[in-house]
mmCIF file of C-alpha atoms in Angstrom:
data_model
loop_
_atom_site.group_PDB
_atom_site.id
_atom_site.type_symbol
_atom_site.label_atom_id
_atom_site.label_comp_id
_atom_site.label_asym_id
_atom_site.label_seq_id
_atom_site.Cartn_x
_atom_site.Cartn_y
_atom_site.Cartn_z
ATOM 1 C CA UNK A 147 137.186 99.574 111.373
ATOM 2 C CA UNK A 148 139.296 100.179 114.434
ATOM 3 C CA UNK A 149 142.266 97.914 115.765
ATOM 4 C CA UNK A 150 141.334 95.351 117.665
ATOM 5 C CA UNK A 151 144.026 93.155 119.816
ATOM 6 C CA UNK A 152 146.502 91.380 117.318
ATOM 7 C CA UNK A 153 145.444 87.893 115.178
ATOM 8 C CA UNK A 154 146.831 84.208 116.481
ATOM 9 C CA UNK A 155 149.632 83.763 113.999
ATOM 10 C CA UNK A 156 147.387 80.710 113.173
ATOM 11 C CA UNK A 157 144.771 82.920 111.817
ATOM 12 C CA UNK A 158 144.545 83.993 108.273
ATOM 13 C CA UNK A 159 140.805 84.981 108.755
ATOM 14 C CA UNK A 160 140.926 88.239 107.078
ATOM 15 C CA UNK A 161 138.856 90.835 109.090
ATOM 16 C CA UNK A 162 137.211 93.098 106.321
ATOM 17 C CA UNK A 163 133.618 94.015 106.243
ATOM 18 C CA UNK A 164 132.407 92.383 103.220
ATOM 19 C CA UNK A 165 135.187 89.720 102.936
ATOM 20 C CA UNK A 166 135.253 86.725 100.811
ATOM 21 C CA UNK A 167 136.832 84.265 102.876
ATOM 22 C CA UNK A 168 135.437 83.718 106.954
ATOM 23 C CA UNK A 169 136.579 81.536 109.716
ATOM 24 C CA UNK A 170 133.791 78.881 108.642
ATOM 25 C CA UNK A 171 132.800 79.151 104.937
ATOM 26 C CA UNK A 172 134.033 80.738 102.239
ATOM 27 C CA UNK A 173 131.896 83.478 100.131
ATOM 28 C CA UNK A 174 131.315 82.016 96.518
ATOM 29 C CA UNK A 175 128.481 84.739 95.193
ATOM 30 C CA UNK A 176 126.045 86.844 97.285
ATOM 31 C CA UNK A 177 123.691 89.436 95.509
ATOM 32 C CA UNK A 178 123.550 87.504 92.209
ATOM 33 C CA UNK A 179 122.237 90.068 89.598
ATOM 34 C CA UNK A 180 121.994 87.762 86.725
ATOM 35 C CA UNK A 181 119.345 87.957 84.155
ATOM 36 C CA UNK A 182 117.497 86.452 81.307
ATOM 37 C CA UNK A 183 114.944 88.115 78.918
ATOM 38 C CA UNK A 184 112.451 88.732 81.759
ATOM 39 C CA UNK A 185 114.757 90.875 84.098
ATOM 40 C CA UNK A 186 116.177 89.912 87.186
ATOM 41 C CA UNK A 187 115.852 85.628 87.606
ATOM 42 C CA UNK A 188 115.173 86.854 91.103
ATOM 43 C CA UNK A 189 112.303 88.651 90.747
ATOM 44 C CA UNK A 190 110.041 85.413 89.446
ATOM 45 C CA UNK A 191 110.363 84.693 93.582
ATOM 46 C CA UNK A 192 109.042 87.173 95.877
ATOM 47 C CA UNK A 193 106.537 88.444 98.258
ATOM 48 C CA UNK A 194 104.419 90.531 95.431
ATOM 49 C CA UNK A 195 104.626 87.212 93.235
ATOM 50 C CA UNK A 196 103.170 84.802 95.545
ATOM 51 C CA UNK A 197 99.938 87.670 95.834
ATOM 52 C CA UNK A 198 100.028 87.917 91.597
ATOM 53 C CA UNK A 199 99.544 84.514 92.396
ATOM 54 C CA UNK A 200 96.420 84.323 94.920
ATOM 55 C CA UNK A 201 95.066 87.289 93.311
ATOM 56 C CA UNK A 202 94.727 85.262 89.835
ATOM 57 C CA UNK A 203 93.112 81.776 92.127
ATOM 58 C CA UNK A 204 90.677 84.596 93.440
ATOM 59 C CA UNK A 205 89.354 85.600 90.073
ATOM 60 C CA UNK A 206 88.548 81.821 89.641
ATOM 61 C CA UNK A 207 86.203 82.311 92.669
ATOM 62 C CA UNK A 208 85.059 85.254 91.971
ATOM 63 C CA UNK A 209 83.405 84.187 89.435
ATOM 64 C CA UNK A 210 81.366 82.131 91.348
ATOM 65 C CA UNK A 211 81.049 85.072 93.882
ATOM 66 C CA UNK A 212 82.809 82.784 96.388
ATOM 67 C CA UNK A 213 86.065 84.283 96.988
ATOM 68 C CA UNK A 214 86.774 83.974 100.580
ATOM 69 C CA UNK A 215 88.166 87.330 101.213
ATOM 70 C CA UNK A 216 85.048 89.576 99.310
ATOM 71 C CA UNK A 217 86.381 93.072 98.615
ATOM 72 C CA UNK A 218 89.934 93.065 100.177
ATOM 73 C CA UNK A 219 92.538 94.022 98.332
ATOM 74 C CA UNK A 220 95.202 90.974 97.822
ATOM 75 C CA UNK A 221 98.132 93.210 98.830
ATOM 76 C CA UNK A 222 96.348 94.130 101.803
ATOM 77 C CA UNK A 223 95.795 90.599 103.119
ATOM 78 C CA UNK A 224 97.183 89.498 106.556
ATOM 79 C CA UNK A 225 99.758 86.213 106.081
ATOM 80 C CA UNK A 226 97.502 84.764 109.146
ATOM 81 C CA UNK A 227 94.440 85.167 106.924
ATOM 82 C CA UNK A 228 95.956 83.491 104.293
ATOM 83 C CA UNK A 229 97.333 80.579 106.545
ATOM 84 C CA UNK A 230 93.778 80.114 108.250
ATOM 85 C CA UNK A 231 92.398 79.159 104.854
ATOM 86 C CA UNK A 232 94.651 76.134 104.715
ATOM 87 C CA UNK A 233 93.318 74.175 107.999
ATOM 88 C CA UNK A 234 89.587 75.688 107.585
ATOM 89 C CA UNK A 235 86.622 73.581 106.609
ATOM 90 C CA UNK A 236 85.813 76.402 103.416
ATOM 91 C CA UNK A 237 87.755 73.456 100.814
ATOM 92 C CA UNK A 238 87.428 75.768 97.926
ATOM 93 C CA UNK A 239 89.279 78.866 99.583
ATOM 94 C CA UNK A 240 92.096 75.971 101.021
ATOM 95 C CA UNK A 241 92.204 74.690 97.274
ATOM 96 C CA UNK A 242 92.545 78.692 96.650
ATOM 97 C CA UNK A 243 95.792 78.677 98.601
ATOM 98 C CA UNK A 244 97.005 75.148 97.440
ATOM 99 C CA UNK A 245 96.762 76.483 93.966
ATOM 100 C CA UNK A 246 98.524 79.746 94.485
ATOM 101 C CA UNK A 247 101.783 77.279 96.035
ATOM 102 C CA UNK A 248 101.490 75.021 93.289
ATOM 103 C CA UNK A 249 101.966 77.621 90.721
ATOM 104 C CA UNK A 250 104.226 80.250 93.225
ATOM 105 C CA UNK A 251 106.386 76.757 93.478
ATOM 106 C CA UNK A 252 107.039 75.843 90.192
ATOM 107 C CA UNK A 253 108.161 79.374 89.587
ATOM 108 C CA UNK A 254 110.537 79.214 92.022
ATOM 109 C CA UNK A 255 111.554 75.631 91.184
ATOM 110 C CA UNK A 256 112.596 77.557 87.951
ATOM 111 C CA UNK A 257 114.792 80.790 89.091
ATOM 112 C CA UNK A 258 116.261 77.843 91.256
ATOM 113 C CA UNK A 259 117.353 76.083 87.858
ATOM 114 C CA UNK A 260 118.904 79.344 86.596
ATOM 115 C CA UNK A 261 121.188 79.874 89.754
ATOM 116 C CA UNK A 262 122.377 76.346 89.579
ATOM 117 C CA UNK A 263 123.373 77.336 86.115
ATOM 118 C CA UNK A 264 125.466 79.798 87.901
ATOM 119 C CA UNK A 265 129.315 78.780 87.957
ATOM 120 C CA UNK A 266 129.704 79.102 91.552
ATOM 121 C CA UNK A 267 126.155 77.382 92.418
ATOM 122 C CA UNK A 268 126.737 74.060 90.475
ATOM 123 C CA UNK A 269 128.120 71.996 92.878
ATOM 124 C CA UNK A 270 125.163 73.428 95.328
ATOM 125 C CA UNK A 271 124.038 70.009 97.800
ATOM 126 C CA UNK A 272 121.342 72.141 100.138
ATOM 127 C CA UNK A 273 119.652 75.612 99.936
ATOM 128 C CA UNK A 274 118.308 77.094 103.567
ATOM 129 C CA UNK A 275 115.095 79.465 102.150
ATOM 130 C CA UNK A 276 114.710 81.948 104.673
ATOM 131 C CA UNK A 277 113.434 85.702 104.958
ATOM 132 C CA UNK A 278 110.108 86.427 106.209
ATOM 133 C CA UNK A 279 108.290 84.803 103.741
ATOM 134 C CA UNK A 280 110.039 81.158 105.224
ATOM 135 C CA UNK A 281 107.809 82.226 108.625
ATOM 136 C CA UNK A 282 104.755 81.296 107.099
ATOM 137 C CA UNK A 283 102.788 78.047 106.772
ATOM 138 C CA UNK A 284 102.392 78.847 103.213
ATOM 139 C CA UNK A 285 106.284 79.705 102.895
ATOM 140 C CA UNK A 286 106.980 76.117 104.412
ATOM 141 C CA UNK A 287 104.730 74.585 101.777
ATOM 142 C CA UNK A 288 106.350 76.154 99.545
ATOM 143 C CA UNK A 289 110.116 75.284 100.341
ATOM 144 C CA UNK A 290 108.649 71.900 100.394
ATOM 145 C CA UNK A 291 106.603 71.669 96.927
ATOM 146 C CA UNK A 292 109.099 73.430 94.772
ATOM 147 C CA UNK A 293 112.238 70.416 96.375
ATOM 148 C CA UNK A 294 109.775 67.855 94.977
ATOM 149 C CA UNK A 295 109.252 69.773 91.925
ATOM 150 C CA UNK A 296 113.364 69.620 91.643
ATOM 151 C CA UNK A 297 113.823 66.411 92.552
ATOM 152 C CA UNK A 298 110.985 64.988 90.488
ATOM 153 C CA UNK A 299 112.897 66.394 87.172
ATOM 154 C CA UNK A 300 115.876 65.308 88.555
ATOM 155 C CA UNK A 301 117.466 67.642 90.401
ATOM 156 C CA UNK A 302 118.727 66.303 93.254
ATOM 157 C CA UNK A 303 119.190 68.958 95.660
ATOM 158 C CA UNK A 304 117.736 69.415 99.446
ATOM 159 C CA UNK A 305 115.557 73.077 100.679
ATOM 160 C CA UNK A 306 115.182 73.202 103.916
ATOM 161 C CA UNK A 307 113.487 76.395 105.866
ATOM 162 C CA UNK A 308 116.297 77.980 107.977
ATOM 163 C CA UNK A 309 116.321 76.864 111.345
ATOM 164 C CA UNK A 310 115.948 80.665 113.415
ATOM 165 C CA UNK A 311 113.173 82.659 113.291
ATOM 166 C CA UNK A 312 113.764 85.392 110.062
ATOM 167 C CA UNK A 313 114.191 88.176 112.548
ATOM 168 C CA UNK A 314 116.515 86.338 114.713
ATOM 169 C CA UNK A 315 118.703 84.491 111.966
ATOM 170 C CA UNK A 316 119.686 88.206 110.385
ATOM 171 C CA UNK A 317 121.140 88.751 114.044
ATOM 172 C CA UNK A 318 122.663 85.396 114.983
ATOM 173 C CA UNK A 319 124.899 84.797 111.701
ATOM 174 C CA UNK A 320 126.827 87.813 112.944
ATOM 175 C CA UNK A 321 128.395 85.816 115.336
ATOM 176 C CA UNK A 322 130.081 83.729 112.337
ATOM 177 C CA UNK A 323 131.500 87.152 110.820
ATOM 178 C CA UNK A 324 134.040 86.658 113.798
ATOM 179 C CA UNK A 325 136.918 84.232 114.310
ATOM 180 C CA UNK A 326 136.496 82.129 117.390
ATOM 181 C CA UNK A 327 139.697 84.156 119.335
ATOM 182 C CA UNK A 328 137.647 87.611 119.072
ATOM 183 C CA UNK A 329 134.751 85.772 121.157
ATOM 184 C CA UNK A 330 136.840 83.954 124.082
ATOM 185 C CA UNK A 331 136.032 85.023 127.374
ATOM 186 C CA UNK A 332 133.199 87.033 126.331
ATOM 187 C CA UNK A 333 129.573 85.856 126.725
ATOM 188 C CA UNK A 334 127.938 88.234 123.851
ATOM 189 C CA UNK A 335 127.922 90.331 121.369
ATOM 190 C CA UNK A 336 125.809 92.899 119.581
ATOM 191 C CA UNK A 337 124.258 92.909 116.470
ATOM 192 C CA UNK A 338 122.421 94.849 113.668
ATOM 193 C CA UNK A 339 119.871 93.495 110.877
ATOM 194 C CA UNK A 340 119.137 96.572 108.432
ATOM 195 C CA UNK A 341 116.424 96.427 105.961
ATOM 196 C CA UNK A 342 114.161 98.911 103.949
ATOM 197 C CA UNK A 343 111.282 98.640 106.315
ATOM 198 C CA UNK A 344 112.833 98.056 109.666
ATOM 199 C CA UNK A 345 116.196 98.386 112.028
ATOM 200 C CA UNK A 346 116.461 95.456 114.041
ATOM 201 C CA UNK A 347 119.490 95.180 116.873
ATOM 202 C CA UNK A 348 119.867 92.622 119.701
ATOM 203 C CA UNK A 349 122.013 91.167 122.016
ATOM 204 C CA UNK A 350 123.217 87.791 120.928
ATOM 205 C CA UNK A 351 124.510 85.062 123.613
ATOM 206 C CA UNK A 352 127.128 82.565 122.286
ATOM 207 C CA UNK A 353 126.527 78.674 122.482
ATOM 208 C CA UNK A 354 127.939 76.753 125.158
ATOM 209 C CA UNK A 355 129.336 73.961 123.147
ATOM 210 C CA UNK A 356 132.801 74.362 124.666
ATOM 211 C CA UNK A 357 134.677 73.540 120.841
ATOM 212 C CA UNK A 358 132.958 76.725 119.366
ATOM 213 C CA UNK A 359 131.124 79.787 121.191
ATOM 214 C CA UNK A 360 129.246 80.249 117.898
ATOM 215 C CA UNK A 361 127.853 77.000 117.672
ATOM 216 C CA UNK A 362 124.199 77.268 119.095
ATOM 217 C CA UNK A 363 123.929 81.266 119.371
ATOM 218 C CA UNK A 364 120.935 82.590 120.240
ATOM 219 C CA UNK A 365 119.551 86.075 120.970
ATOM 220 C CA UNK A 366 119.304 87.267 124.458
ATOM 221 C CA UNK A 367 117.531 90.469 123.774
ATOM 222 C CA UNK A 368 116.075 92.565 120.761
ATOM 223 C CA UNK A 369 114.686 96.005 119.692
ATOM 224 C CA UNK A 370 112.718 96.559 116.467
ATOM 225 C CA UNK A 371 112.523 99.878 114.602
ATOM 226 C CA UNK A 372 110.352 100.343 112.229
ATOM 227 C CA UNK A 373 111.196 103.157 110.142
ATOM 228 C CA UNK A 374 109.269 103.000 107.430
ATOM 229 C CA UNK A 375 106.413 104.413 109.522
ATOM 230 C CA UNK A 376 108.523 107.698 110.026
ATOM 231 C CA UNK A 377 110.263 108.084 106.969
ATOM 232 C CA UNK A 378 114.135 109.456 108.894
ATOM 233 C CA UNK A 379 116.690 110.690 107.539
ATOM 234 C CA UNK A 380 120.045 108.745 106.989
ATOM 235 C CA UNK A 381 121.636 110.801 110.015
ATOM 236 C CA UNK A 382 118.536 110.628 111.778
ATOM 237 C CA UNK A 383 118.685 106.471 111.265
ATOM 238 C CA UNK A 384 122.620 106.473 112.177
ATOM 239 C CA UNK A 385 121.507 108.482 115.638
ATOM 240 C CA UNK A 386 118.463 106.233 116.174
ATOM 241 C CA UNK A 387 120.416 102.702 116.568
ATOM 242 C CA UNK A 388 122.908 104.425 117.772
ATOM 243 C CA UNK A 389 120.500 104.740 120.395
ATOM 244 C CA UNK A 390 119.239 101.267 120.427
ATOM 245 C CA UNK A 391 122.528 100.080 120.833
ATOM 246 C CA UNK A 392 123.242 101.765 123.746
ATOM 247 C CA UNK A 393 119.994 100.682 125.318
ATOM 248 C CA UNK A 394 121.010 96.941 124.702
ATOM 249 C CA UNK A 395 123.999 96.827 126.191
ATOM 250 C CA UNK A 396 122.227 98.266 129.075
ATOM 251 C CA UNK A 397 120.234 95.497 129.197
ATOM 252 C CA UNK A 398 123.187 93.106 128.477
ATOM 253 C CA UNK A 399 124.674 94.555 131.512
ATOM 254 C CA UNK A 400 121.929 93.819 133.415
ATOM 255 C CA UNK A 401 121.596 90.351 132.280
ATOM 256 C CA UNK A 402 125.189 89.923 133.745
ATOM 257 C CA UNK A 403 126.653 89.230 130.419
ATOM 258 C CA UNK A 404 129.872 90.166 129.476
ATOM 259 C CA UNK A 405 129.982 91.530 125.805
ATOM 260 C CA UNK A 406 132.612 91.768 123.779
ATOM 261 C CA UNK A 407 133.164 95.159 122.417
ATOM 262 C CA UNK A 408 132.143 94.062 118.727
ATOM 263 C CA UNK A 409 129.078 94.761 116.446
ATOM 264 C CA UNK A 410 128.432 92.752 113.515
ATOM 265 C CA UNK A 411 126.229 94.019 110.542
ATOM 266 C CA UNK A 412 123.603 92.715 108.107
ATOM 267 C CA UNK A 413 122.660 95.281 105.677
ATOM 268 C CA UNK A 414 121.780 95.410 101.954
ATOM 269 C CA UNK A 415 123.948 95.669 98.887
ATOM 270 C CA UNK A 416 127.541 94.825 97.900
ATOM 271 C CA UNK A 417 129.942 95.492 100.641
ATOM 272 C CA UNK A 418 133.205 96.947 100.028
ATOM 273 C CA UNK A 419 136.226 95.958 102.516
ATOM 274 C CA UNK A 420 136.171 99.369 104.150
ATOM 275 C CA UNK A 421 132.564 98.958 104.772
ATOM 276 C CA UNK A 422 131.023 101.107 101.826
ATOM 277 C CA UNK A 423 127.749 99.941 100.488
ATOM 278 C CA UNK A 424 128.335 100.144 96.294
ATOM 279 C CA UNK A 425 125.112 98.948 95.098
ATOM 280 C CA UNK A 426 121.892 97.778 96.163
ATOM 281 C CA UNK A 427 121.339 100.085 99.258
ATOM 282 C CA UNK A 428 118.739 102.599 97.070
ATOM 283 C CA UNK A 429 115.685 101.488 99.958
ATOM 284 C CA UNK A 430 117.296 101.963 102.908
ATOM 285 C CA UNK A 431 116.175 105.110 105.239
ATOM 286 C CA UNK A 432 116.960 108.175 104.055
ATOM 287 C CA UNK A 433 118.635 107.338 101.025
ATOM 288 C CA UNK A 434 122.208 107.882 100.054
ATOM 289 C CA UNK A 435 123.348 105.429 101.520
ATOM 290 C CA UNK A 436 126.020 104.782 98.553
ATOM 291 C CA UNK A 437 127.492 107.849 99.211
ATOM 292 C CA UNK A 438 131.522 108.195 98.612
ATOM 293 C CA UNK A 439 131.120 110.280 102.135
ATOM 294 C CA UNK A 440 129.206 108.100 103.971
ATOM 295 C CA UNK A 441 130.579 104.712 105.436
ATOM 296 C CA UNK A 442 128.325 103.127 108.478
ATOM 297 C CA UNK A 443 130.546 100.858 110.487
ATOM 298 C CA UNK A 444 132.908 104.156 110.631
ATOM 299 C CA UNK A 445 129.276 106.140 111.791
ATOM 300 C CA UNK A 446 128.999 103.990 114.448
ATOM 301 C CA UNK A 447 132.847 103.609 116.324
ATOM 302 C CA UNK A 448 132.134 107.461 116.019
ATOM 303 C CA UNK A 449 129.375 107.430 117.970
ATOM 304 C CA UNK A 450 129.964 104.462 120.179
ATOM 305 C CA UNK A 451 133.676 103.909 120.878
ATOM 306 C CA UNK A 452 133.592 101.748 123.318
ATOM 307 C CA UNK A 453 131.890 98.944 125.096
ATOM 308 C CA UNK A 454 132.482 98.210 128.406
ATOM 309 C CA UNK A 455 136.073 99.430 128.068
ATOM 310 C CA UNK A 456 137.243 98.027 125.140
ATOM 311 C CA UNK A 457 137.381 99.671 121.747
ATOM 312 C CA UNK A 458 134.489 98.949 119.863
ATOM 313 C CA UNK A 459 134.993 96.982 116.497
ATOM 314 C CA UNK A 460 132.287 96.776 113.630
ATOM 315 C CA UNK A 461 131.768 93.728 111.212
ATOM 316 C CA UNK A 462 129.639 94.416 108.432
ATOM 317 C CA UNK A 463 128.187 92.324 105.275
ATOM 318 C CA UNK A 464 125.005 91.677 103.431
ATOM 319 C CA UNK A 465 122.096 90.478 105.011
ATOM 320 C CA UNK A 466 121.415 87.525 103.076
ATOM 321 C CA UNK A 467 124.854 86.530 103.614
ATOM 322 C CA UNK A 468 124.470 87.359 107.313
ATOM 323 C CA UNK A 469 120.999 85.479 107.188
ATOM 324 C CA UNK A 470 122.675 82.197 105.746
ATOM 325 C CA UNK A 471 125.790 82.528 108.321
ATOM 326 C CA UNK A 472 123.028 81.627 111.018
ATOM 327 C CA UNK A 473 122.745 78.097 109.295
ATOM 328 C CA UNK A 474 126.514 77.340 109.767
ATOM 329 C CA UNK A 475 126.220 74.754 112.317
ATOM 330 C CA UNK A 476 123.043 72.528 110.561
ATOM 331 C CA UNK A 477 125.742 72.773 106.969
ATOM 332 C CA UNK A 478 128.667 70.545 108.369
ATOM 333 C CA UNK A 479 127.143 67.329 106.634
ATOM 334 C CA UNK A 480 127.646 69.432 103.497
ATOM 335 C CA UNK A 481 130.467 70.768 101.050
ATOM 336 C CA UNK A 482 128.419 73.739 99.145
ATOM 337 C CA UNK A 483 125.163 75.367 99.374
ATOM 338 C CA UNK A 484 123.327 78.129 99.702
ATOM 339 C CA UNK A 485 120.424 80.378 100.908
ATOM 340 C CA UNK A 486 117.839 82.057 99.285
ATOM 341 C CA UNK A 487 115.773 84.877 101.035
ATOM 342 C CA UNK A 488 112.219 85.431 99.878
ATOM 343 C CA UNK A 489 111.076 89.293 101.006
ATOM 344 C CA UNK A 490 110.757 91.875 98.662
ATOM 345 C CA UNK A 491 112.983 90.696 96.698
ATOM 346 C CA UNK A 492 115.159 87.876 96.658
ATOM 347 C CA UNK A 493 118.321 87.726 98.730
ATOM 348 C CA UNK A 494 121.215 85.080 97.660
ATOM 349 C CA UNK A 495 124.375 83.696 98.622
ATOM 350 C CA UNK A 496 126.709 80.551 98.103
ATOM 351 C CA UNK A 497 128.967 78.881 100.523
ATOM 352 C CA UNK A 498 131.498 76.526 100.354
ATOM 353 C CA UNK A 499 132.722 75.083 104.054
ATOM 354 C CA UNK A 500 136.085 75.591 104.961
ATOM 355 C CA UNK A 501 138.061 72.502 105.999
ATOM 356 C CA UNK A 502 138.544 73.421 110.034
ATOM 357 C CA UNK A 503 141.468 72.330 111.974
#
């Protein structure tokens, strides 16, 4: 990190990339590796487990030689495909889908159980369920089933779909890396969502609720990258939204609107307070990313040291943490809780609200 202009005296917000304790919540658990017998109480949750799951209601069709999607693959199915089924007039393939939530629901109703048996999760009042899985009808059926399944066993806890758009949300909760005095007089500021299949970065515009600029962020503008389809190099990634980066505050400046010289982070892994990724980074582009000799918030002041005159200073932490940040200002009514992030895997984190002044 580079300086920035000196803390309020007031302000015991540390600013480290990874960092515990933030001007809004504080960081109980994030990346939750726990297991049981099985592996990973994560992976009973995922993308590839809700298609294990409409693969095996498709063999009950095919039996019949009804299955509504003939000789395709299940991995290869489009999520719009999928969703159509549920409003068409084809009841079997829409009983199909409602089958694979039922069962996709209770699963998740269980790895739910096991991180409430977590220390730091017991006390948990609402979960926001987000990633790109969230997006979809089915995902919102889902979130919806498996809080019945809870509550009917006696659970009472609240999941609720995050509020932002996946692809937005992993930008937006930047703004709440931040204390409130690094924002003032600024009307933006730029942020990164990495992941193993894309680079997303975009210009986010802070609220106008006059108590808190990061109350009611949104994103102004936003650039998508996806990698995968090229297969780069870690360097050649670094130089690439390095790149995109540039190119949005271009288009900030032609929006008129005044960003502050920071960049916040969402990225994979455990996050180190100098910014080093320790684990969890093995997908990202170009590998190595855990690397004692590479450290990407330091990558980027290198390469952009400035914006619009002022030194440029880089925020970085998970992105499931990030991802939850975004639901900050729907949390108030609440003491603890938590997101879960269904993708390829899936992403956690806990938060317990800090008492403002």
């Amino acid at each position: 990190m580079t300086k920035t202009n000196r803390k309020p005296a007031n302000d015991t917000t540390p600013l480290v990339h990874g960092g515990a304790t933030l001007p809004s919540v504080v960081i109980d658990d994030y990346n939750n590796e726990a297991r049981d017998r099985k592996g990973f109480i994560g992976d009973g949750a995922n993308k590839k487990s809700f298609r294990d799951k409409v693969d095996q209601q498709r063999k009950l069709l095919r039996e019949l030689a009804r299955d509504p999607f003939g000789k395709v693959a299940t991995k290869e199915l489009k999520k719009k495909d999928i969703d159509a089924l549920l409003c068409g007039e084809d009841a079997e393939a829409a009983a199909m889908i409602f089958g694979a939530v039922e069962e996709f629901s209770r699963d998740f109703a269980g790895v739910i159980r096991k991180f409430l048996n977590e220390k730091s999760w017991k006390k948990t009042e609402r979960i926001a369920v987000g990633g790109g899985f969230r997006q979809r009808r089915v995902g919102e059926l889902v979130i919806a089933r498996t809080m019945m399944l809870l509550r009917g066993d006696g659970v009472e806890i609240e999941l609720v779909p995050i509020a932002h758009h996946p692809d937005d949300a992993g930008l937006i909760g930047s703004v709440h890396l931040m204390p409130e005095w690094m924002l003032k007089g600024h009307d933006a500021i730029l942020a990164v969502d990495i992941g193993g299949t894309n680079v997303r970065a975009g210009v986010v515009r802070f609220g106008k609720d006059k108590r808190s600029t990061s109350k009611d962020a949104a994103v102004a503008a936003s650039l998508i990258w996806k990698h995968a389809e090229e297969n780069p190099s870690r360097t050649a990634t670094v130089a690439k939204l390095s790149e995109m980066l540039e190119e949005l505050v271009t288009k900030a400046t032609e929006a008129e609107l005044n960003l502050a010289p920071l960049i916040g982070i969402g990225c994979p892994g455990v996050i180190e307070a100098d910014g080093a990724i320790v684990r969890g980074g093995q997908n990202l582009p170009g590998g190595n990313w855990e690397s004692d000799h590479f450290n990407l918030p330091a990558a980027l002041v290198k390469s952009i040291p400035k914006i619009n005159e002022g030194e440029t200073f880089v925020m970085m932490h998970n992105d499931g943490v990030v991802q939850g940040l975004s639901q900050i200002p729907l949390m108030t009514d609440v003491s603890s809780w938590a997101i879960l992030t269904i993708g390829t895997g899936l992403g956690n984190a806990h938060f317990t609200n800090r008492s403002q002044p």
